[in-house]
Amino acid sequence: MAKIKFLKIDNEAVLPKYAHKGDACMDIHVLVNEKNRPFVFTETGDKDEVQMIFDSVMLCPQQTLVFHTGLKCATEQGFGMRIYVRSSTGIKRGLKLANDTAIIDTATYRGELLIALTNQTDKVQEVKHLDKLVQAEIFKIE
């Protein structure tokens, strides 16, 4: 099994971990607070922060927001990381990753792990600080 190292770049970040022995994926939390405001990318590529209510944000129908995790990560050469929505995120809340499955080249990418979520329902969805919305799988690059 590949070793992965996570670096907390924010004190409130939660290190990912496997919920149960034998799990295929580890849970990842999002940060939603004054310091880590979710944002959208504008047509010009600029970041536009969204309005928050305390430590939560409302994700409107069909809207996509980018969330901070406060984490950077690295694996051994020859491994990568896939990010998926947790089943409860998609089934119960109607949220999905903007790019369906995120692939992180953790041997070369050294930026913050950001999570882009889209609300595919016709109802507003609240996302709270430290919600577990996605999960990560470490895989061998063949």
Short mmCIF file of C-alpha atoms in Angstrom, two decimals:
data_model
loop_
_atom_site.label_atom_id
_atom_site.label_comp_id
_atom_site.label_asym_id
_atom_site.label_seq_id
_atom_site.Cartn_x
_atom_site.Cartn_y
_atom_site.Cartn_z
CA MET A 1 0.00 0.00 0.00
CA ALA A 2 1.27 3.45 -0.87
CA LYS A 3 2.14 5.89 1.82
CA ILE A 4 0.55 9.31 1.63
CA LYS A 5 1.55 12.38 3.59
CA PHE A 6 -0.85 15.19 4.37
CA LEU A 7 0.23 18.65 5.47
CA LYS A 8 -2.23 20.85 7.34
CA ILE A 9 -1.92 24.40 6.00
CA ASP A 10 -4.78 25.55 8.21
CA ASN A 11 -5.11 24.78 11.93
CA GLU A 12 -8.79 23.84 11.51
CA ALA A 13 -8.13 21.32 8.75
CA VAL A 14 -8.95 17.70 9.57
CA LEU A 15 -6.46 15.07 8.49
CA PRO A 16 -8.18 12.48 6.27
CA LYS A 17 -8.57 9.04 7.74
CA TYR A 18 -10.27 5.76 7.00
CA ALA A 19 -13.51 5.47 8.99
CA HIS A 20 -13.22 1.68 9.30
CA LYS A 21 -10.49 -0.90 8.89
CA GLY A 22 -10.50 -2.15 5.29
CA ASP A 23 -12.24 0.93 3.82
CA ALA A 24 -11.20 1.76 0.25
CA CYS A 25 -11.41 5.54 0.77
CA MET A 26 -10.67 8.09 3.47
CA ASP A 27 -13.04 10.95 4.32
CA ILE A 28 -12.13 14.56 3.54
CA HIS A 29 -13.67 17.57 5.29
CA VAL A 30 -14.29 21.00 3.74
CA LEU A 31 -13.55 24.28 5.48
CA VAL A 32 -16.24 26.96 5.48
CA ASN A 33 -15.25 29.88 7.65
CA GLU A 34 -14.20 33.52 7.40
CA LYS A 35 -10.62 32.54 6.62
CA ASN A 36 -11.56 29.86 4.06
CA ARG A 37 -14.47 31.27 2.10
CA PRO A 38 -15.81 29.12 -0.74
CA PHE A 39 -15.47 30.76 -4.15
CA VAL A 40 -16.42 30.57 -7.81
CA PHE A 41 -14.19 31.18 -10.79
CA THR A 42 -15.40 34.07 -12.96
CA GLU A 43 -15.29 34.03 -16.75
CA THR A 44 -11.95 35.85 -16.57
CA GLY A 45 -10.51 33.19 -14.25
CA ASP A 46 -10.59 35.38 -11.14
CA LYS A 47 -11.84 34.07 -7.80
CA ASP A 48 -15.09 35.55 -6.50
CA GLU A 49 -15.82 34.70 -2.84
CA VAL A 50 -19.39 33.92 -1.85
CA GLN A 51 -21.56 35.25 0.95
CA MET A 52 -21.56 33.16 4.12
CA ILE A 53 -23.89 32.77 7.09
CA PHE A 54 -21.74 32.08 10.16
CA ASP A 55 -19.77 28.95 9.26
CA SER A 56 -21.95 27.73 6.41
CA VAL A 57 -22.77 28.62 2.83
CA MET A 58 -25.86 28.09 0.71
CA LEU A 59 -25.24 26.29 -2.56
CA CYS A 60 -27.99 27.31 -4.98
CA PRO A 61 -29.51 24.93 -7.54
CA GLN A 62 -27.08 24.22 -10.40
CA GLN A 63 -24.41 26.38 -8.74
CA THR A 64 -20.79 25.23 -8.43
CA LEU A 65 -18.58 26.37 -5.55
CA VAL A 66 -14.95 25.60 -4.76
CA PHE A 67 -14.22 24.64 -1.16
CA HIS A 68 -10.95 24.70 0.76
CA THR A 69 -9.70 21.67 2.70
CA GLY A 70 -6.67 23.28 4.33
CA LEU A 71 -4.59 20.31 3.15
CA LYS A 72 -1.69 19.61 0.84
CA CYS A 73 -0.69 16.03 0.08
CA ALA A 74 2.00 13.88 -1.49
CA THR A 75 2.35 10.19 -2.27
CA GLU A 76 5.23 8.05 -3.35
CA GLN A 77 6.20 8.26 -7.02
CA GLY A 78 3.93 6.01 -9.07
CA PHE A 79 0.78 6.68 -7.07
CA GLY A 80 -2.06 9.17 -7.38
CA MET A 81 -5.28 10.06 -5.60
CA ARG A 82 -8.87 9.97 -6.83
CA ILE A 83 -11.55 12.10 -5.18
CA TYR A 84 -15.20 11.00 -5.20
CA VAL A 85 -18.31 12.33 -3.50
CA ARG A 86 -19.43 10.26 -0.54
CA SER A 87 -22.57 8.29 -1.36
CA SER A 88 -24.60 10.31 1.16
CA THR A 89 -23.43 13.55 -0.48
CA GLY A 90 -24.75 12.50 -3.86
CA ILE A 91 -27.80 10.46 -2.91
CA LYS A 92 -29.20 12.45 0.03
CA ARG A 93 -28.03 15.95 -0.87
CA GLY A 94 -27.77 15.93 -4.66
CA LEU A 95 -24.22 17.30 -4.69
CA LYS A 96 -21.57 16.07 -7.10
CA LEU A 97 -18.01 16.90 -7.96
CA ALA A 98 -17.91 19.46 -10.75
CA ASN A 99 -15.60 17.17 -12.74
CA ASP A 100 -17.28 13.91 -11.59
CA THR A 101 -14.04 12.29 -10.38
CA ALA A 102 -10.99 14.34 -9.51
CA ILE A 103 -7.55 12.90 -10.22
CA ILE A 104 -4.70 14.35 -8.19
CA ASP A 105 -1.15 13.69 -9.34
CA THR A 106 0.09 13.76 -5.79
CA ALA A 107 3.69 13.01 -6.75
CA THR A 108 3.88 16.37 -8.59
CA TYR A 109 0.95 18.61 -7.52
CA ARG A 110 1.79 20.51 -4.34
CA GLY A 111 -1.05 23.03 -4.06
CA GLU A 112 -3.99 22.98 -1.67
CA LEU A 113 -6.52 20.24 -2.19
CA LEU A 114 -9.63 22.11 -3.40
CA ILE A 115 -13.07 20.54 -3.84
CA ALA A 116 -15.47 21.87 -6.52
CA LEU A 117 -19.06 20.81 -5.83
CA THR A 118 -22.18 21.33 -7.94
CA ASN A 119 -25.73 21.30 -6.56
CA GLN A 120 -27.67 19.29 -9.14
CA THR A 121 -31.03 19.63 -7.34
CA ASP A 122 -33.70 22.32 -7.53
CA LYS A 123 -33.30 23.09 -3.81
CA VAL A 124 -30.73 25.19 -1.96
CA GLN A 125 -28.23 22.99 -0.09
CA GLU A 126 -26.38 24.17 3.02
CA VAL A 127 -22.71 23.25 3.34
CA LYS A 128 -21.27 23.64 6.83
CA HIS A 129 -17.78 24.02 8.20
CA LEU A 130 -16.06 20.61 8.48
CA ASP A 131 -18.74 18.71 6.53
CA LYS A 132 -17.46 15.37 5.21
CA LEU A 133 -18.57 15.54 1.59
CA VAL A 134 -15.90 13.70 -0.39
CA GLN A 135 -13.55 10.76 -0.04
CA ALA A 136 -10.11 9.97 -1.40
CA GLU A 137 -8.69 6.76 -2.84
CA ILE A 138 -4.97 6.17 -3.32
CA PHE A 139 -4.19 4.22 -6.50
CA LYS A 140 -1.16 2.84 -8.30
CA ILE A 141 -0.43 4.45 -11.67
CA GLU A 142 -0.01 1.68 -14.22
#
